XYZ file of C-alpha atoms in Angstrom:
275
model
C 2.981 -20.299 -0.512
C -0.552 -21.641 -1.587
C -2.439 -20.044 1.563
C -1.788 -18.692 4.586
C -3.757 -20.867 6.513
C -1.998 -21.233 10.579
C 0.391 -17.672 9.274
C -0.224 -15.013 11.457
C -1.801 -11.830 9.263
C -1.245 -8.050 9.958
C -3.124 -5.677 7.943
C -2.407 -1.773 8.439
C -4.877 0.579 7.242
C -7.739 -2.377 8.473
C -10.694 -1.321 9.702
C -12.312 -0.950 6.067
C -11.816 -0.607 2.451
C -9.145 -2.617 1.403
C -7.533 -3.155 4.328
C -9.909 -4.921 5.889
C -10.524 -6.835 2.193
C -6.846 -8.132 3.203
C -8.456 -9.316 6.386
C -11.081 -11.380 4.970
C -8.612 -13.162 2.552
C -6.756 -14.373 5.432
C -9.584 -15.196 7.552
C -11.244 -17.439 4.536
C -7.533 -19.007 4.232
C -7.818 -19.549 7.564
C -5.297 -17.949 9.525
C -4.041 -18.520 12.777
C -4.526 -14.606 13.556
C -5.458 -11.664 12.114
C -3.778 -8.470 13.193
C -5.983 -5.100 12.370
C -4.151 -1.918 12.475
C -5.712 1.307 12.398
C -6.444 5.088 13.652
C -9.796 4.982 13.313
C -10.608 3.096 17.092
C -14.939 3.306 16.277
C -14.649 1.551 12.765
C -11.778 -0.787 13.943
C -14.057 -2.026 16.841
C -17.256 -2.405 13.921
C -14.723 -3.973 11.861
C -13.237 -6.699 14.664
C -16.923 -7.254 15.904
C -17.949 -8.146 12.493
C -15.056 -10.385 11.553
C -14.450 -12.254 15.035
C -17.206 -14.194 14.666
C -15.346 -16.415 11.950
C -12.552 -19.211 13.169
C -9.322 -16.845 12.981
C -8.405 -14.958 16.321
C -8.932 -11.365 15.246
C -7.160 -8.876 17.225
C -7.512 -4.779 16.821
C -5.099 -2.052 17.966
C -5.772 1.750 17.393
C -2.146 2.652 16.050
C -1.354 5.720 14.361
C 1.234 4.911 11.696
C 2.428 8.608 11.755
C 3.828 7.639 14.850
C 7.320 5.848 15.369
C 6.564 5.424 19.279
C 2.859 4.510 18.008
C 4.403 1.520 15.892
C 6.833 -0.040 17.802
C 4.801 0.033 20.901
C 2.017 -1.515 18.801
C 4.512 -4.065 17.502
C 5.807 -4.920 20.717
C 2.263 -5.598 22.153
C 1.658 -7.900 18.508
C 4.523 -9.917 19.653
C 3.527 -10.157 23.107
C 0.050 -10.716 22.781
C -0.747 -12.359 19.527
C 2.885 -13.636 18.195
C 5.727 -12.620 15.408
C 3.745 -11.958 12.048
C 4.664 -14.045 9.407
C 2.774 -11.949 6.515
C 2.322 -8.223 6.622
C 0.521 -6.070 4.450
C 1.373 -2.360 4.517
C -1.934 -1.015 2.875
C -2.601 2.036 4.880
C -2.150 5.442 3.074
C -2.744 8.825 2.501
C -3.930 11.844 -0.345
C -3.407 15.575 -0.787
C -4.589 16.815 -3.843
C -3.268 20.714 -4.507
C -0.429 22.996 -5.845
C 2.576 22.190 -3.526
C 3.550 25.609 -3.021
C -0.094 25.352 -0.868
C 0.846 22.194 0.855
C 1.288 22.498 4.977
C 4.701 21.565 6.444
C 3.344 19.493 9.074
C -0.068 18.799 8.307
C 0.619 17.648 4.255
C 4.302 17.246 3.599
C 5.039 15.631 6.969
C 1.642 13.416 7.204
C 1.571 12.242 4.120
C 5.141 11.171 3.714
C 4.870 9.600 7.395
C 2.390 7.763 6.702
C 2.789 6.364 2.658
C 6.654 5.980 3.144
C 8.361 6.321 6.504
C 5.201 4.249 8.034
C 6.039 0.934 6.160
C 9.782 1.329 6.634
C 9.357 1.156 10.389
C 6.749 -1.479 10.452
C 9.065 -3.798 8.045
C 12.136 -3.079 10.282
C 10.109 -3.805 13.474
C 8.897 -7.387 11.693
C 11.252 -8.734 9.419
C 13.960 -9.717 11.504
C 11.525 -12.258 12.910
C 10.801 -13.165 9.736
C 14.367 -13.423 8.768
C 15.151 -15.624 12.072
C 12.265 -17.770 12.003
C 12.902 -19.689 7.955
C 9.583 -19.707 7.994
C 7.805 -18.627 4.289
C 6.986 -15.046 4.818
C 5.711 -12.508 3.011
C 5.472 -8.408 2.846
C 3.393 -6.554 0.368
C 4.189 -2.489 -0.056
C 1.123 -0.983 -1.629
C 2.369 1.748 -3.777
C 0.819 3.273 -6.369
C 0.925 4.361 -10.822
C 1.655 7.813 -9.537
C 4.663 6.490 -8.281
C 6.027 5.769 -11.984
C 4.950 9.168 -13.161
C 4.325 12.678 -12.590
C 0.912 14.222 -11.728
C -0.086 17.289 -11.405
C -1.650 18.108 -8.158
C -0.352 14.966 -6.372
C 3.551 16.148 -5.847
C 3.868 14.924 -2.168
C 1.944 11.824 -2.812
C 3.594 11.199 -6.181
C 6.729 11.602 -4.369
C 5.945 9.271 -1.550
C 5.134 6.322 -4.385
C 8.022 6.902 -5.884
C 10.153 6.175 -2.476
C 8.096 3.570 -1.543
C 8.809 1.629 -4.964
C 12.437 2.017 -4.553
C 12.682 1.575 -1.263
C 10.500 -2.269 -2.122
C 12.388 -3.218 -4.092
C 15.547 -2.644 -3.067
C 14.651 -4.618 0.275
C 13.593 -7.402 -1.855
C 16.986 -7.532 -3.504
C 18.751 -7.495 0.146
C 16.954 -10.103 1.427
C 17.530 -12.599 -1.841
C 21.183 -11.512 -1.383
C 21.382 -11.801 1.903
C 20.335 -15.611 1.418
C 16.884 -15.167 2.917
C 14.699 -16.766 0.191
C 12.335 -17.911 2.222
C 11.067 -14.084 2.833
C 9.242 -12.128 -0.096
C 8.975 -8.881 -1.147
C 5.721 -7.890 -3.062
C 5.054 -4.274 -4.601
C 1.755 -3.341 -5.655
C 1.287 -0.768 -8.006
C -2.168 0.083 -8.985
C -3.783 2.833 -10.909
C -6.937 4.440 -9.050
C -8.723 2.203 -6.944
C -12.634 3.128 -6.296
C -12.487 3.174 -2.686
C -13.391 6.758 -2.352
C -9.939 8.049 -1.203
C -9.632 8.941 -4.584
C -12.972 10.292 -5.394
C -13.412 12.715 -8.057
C -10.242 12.146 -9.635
C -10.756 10.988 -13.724
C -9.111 7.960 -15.023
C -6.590 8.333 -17.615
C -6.789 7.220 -21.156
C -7.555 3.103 -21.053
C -7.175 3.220 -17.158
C -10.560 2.384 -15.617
C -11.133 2.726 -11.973
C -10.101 -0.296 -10.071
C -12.654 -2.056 -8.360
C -11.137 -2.744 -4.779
C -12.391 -6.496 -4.849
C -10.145 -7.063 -7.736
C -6.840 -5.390 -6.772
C -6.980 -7.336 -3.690
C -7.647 -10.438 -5.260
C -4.558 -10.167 -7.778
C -1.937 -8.910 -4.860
C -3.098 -11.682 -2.870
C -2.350 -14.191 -4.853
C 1.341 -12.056 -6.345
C 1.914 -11.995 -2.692
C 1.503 -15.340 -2.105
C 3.192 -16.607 -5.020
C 6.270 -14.078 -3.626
C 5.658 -11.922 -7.070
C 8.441 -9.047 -6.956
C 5.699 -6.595 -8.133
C 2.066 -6.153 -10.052
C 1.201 -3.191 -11.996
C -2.262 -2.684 -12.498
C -4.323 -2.169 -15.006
C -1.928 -3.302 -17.960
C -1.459 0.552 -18.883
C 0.179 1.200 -16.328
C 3.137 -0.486 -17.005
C 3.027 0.689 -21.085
C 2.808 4.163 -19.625
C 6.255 3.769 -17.196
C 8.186 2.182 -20.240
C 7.255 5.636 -22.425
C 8.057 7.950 -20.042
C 11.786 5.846 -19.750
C 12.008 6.091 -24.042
C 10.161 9.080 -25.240
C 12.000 12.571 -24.609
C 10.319 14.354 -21.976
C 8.259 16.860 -24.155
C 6.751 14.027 -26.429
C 6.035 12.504 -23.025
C 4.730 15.004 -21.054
C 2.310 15.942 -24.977
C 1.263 12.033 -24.394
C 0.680 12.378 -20.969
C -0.971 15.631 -20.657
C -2.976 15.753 -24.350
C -3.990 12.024 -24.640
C -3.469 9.989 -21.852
C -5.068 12.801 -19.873
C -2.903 11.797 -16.892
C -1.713 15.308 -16.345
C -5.485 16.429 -15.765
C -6.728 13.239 -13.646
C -6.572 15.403 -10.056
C -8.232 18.382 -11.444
C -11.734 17.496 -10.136
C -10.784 15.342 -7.133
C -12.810 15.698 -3.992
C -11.308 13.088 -1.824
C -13.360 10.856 0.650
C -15.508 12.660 2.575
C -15.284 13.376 6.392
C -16.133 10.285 8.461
């Protein structure tokens, strides 16, 4: 796929940072449509009023991807109103940064893994059997995350939510091949921390700079495109997975914790502030 230009775009997570980065990708490849997802309704409309003007049809919907009944009534509306997606781009997510023992059952455990995993299993199931049916080239890209490769302290429930949503990526990716479906591609993105402010306060580890968001989207654009089955970014991160798979734990977690300084990268996070 060398552009997505007449593919129908839907971005989750949309109405700003990189989500709506995604969005003006596809609008400067010149989509057909561009599909915004997201919870925040004020900043979707800014976003959509500020993007419409360009050729692609940009269409918003306030969904809550916490929400099962949210997505597939969302989804059936997409197909109704707009058409059957031919890329999507799960990019909305979630942080909680403290001890887990201090985590809330509903309002950390639940939210976060409903919205960084069980979100972009139900919005894949809802879209790919279109995709499937149509032969068309299609494309989904899973943004996942480092902490998904390793353990950090501070970050359990979101650590663990990575680490399903890798797994879960890439097994789909092997289905579809199997299944015959070539023509549909599964892309996992695996960056390091991205300065967007979700992450705010938190310190890069050892030869891990903070992403710049421009970048990141950039790179999984194009893997996406190209039907890449994953990108790790920056180059560490992918030095630091192979370690933790050949070291024994306590040289790893001595590495980690004494020179990488992953171990300690949560310990001044602040998190994006209130909106």
């Amino acid at each position: 796929m060398q552009t997505v230009e007449g593919r129908i775009v839907l971005v989750t997570g949309a109405a700003m940072g990189m989500g709506r980065l995604y969005a003006e990708r596809a609008i400067a490849e010149r989509a057909s449509a561009v599909v915004l997802w997201d919870i925040d309704g004020r900043q979707l409309a800014e976003t959509q009023a500020e993007l419409g003007g360009t050729a692609a049809n940009v269409h918003a919907y306030v969904v809550d991807v916490a929400s099962l009944a949210d997505i597939t009534t969302a989804a059936t509306r997409v197909r109704a109103e707009v058409g059957h997606p031919d890329i999507v781009i799960n990019n909305a997510g979630v942080v909680r940064s403290k001890y887990f023992w201090e985590h809330d059952h509903v309002r950390d455990i639940a939210f976060v893994m409903n919205i960084n995993t069980l979100a972009l299993m139900h919005i894949a199931r809802e879209f790919l059997p279109d995709m499937i049916a149509n032969g068309r080239p299609a494309r989904l890209l899973n943004v996942a995350s480092a902490s998904g490769m390793l353990s950090v302290p501070m970050m359990s429930v979101y650590t663990s939510s990575k680490w399903a949503v890798i797994g879960w990526s890439d097994s789909v990716r092997l289905e579809l091949e199997r299944a015959g479906h070539s023509h549909v591609k599964v892309t996992t993105l695996i960056p390091s921390y991205i300065g967007t402010g979700m992450f705010a306060g938190a310190r890069a580890p050892l030869l891990t700079p903070i992403l710049d968001p421009a970048r990141v989207v950039d790179r999984a654009w194009d893997a996406m495109k190209r039907g890449r089955a994953r990108i790790m970014m920056p180059w560490p991160v992918a030095l630091s997975g192979a370690l933790r798979g050949l070291l024994p734990q306590p040289a790893w977690d001595w590495l980690a914790g004494r020179v990488f300084k992953v171990y300690s990268s949560m310990d001044a996070f602040t998190g994006r502030a209130p909106r």
